[in-house]
Amino acid sequence: MGITARSRKPANAMSMVDQIRNDNPANYEMSSPAKWAWRLGIYLPLVVLPAVLILASPFSPPVAAKHWATAAGGCTVGSWIGMSPAQENDPGYHRHLDDDNDGIACEHVRRSIGSSSNVSSFAGGAKVIRH
């Protein structure tokens, strides 16, 4: 299992060093189980796991993708994609993002209002003007 060499094994450490320096990578091939393990190692976390999480979610697939992106990326990502602040049982709510356990996640995230750079809004709706 794993990577196997087609060439013969060296007799001592110095000949092993010489073989590594002069060896051609084409002399090595990956066994079939190793190929499958490598493919699973790439595709499982990048494709299969997110697809299962999105399909198993009670929300529609686009909303579920945003919901899990908020879980992985935190409040800043949730704010960028419009999922935070979120109340309990709403998409975008995750218990680990609710700092004070009041049922509202990411309430500390500040969002800009309109195109003005000096007006911001907190989750409760209070507007703050920065000077």
XYZ file of C-alpha atoms in Angstrom:
131
model
C 0.000 0.000 0.000
C 1.218 3.500 -0.650
C 3.953 4.501 -3.039
C 6.086 1.669 -4.342
C 9.409 1.856 -6.148
C 10.181 -0.106 -9.276
C 13.936 0.178 -8.751
C 15.973 -2.024 -6.425
C 16.768 -0.966 -2.856
C 20.179 0.608 -2.082
C 22.718 -1.188 0.074
C 23.724 1.650 2.396
C 22.818 5.231 3.341
C 25.166 6.919 0.855
C 23.853 4.924 -2.059
C 20.322 5.821 -0.900
C 21.243 9.519 -0.994
C 22.707 9.094 -4.487
C 19.585 7.286 -5.643
C 17.310 10.056 -4.278
C 19.383 12.728 -6.033
C 19.415 10.929 -9.373
C 16.021 9.270 -9.241
C 13.276 10.015 -11.707
C 9.778 10.586 -10.209
C 8.385 8.538 -13.100
C 9.879 5.447 -11.436
C 7.251 5.643 -8.713
C 3.571 4.945 -8.982
C 0.778 5.100 -6.473
C -1.101 1.915 -5.649
C -4.835 1.787 -6.290
C -5.846 1.979 -2.578
C -3.501 4.941 -2.101
C -5.074 6.706 -5.099
C -8.535 6.253 -3.611
C -7.378 7.433 -0.190
C -5.839 10.536 -1.767
C -9.012 11.279 -3.735
C -11.173 10.869 -0.624
C -8.821 13.115 1.304
C -9.385 15.863 -1.260
C -13.039 15.417 -2.177
C -14.532 14.478 1.184
C -13.968 17.791 3.019
C -14.339 19.997 -0.065
C -17.334 18.475 -1.859
C -19.061 15.619 -0.066
C -19.304 17.024 3.460
C -20.688 20.450 2.446
C -23.194 18.781 0.108
C -24.430 16.499 2.891
C -24.738 19.423 5.325
C -26.669 21.511 2.797
C -29.029 18.684 1.806
C -29.674 17.665 5.427
C -30.507 21.223 6.481
C -34.141 22.230 7.075
C -33.563 25.362 4.959
C -33.578 25.652 1.173
C -30.184 24.862 -0.434
C -29.097 28.490 -1.104
C -30.070 29.556 2.424
C -28.499 26.407 3.883
C -25.214 27.191 2.128
C -25.232 30.679 3.685
C -26.198 29.172 7.052
C -23.178 26.851 7.045
C -20.888 29.558 5.677
C -21.867 31.661 8.697
C -21.117 28.734 11.006
C -17.665 28.251 9.520
C -16.723 31.882 8.917
C -18.228 33.518 11.964
C -20.078 36.786 12.428
C -18.052 38.778 9.909
C -18.832 36.354 7.086
C -22.446 36.178 8.237
C -22.675 39.945 8.064
C -21.146 40.032 4.567
C -23.694 37.553 3.210
C -26.641 39.065 5.070
C -27.236 36.283 7.596
C -26.420 38.076 10.826
C -27.596 39.154 13.272
C -29.902 36.147 13.514
C -32.426 35.053 16.106
C -32.745 31.515 17.384
C -34.309 29.077 14.847
C -33.516 31.473 11.966
C -30.934 30.664 9.309
C -27.595 32.096 10.313
C -28.100 31.455 14.043
C -25.488 29.262 15.693
C -25.138 28.853 19.428
C -21.366 29.361 19.321
C -21.925 32.822 17.772
C -24.338 33.909 20.538
C -21.984 35.500 23.066
C -24.494 36.389 25.782
C -26.947 33.459 25.225
C -29.928 35.754 24.667
C -31.084 34.039 21.455
C -29.514 36.554 19.048
C -26.265 35.612 17.346
C -23.769 38.172 16.074
C -25.577 41.140 17.584
C -22.258 42.941 18.066
C -21.548 43.082 14.316
C -21.705 46.580 12.885
C -23.060 47.095 9.365
C -22.795 50.155 7.152
C -25.973 51.984 6.162
C -26.131 53.108 2.561
C -23.058 54.631 0.970
C -22.187 56.930 3.878
C -18.943 55.926 5.547
C -19.633 57.630 8.870
C -23.033 56.094 9.734
C -23.248 52.558 11.133
C -25.969 50.389 12.614
C -25.822 47.880 15.431
C -28.023 44.785 15.523
C -30.670 46.438 17.656
C -31.186 49.105 15.006
C -29.497 51.979 16.827
C -27.659 54.290 14.480
C -24.275 55.665 15.433
C -22.581 58.596 13.734
C -18.815 58.553 13.919
C -16.912 61.842 13.789
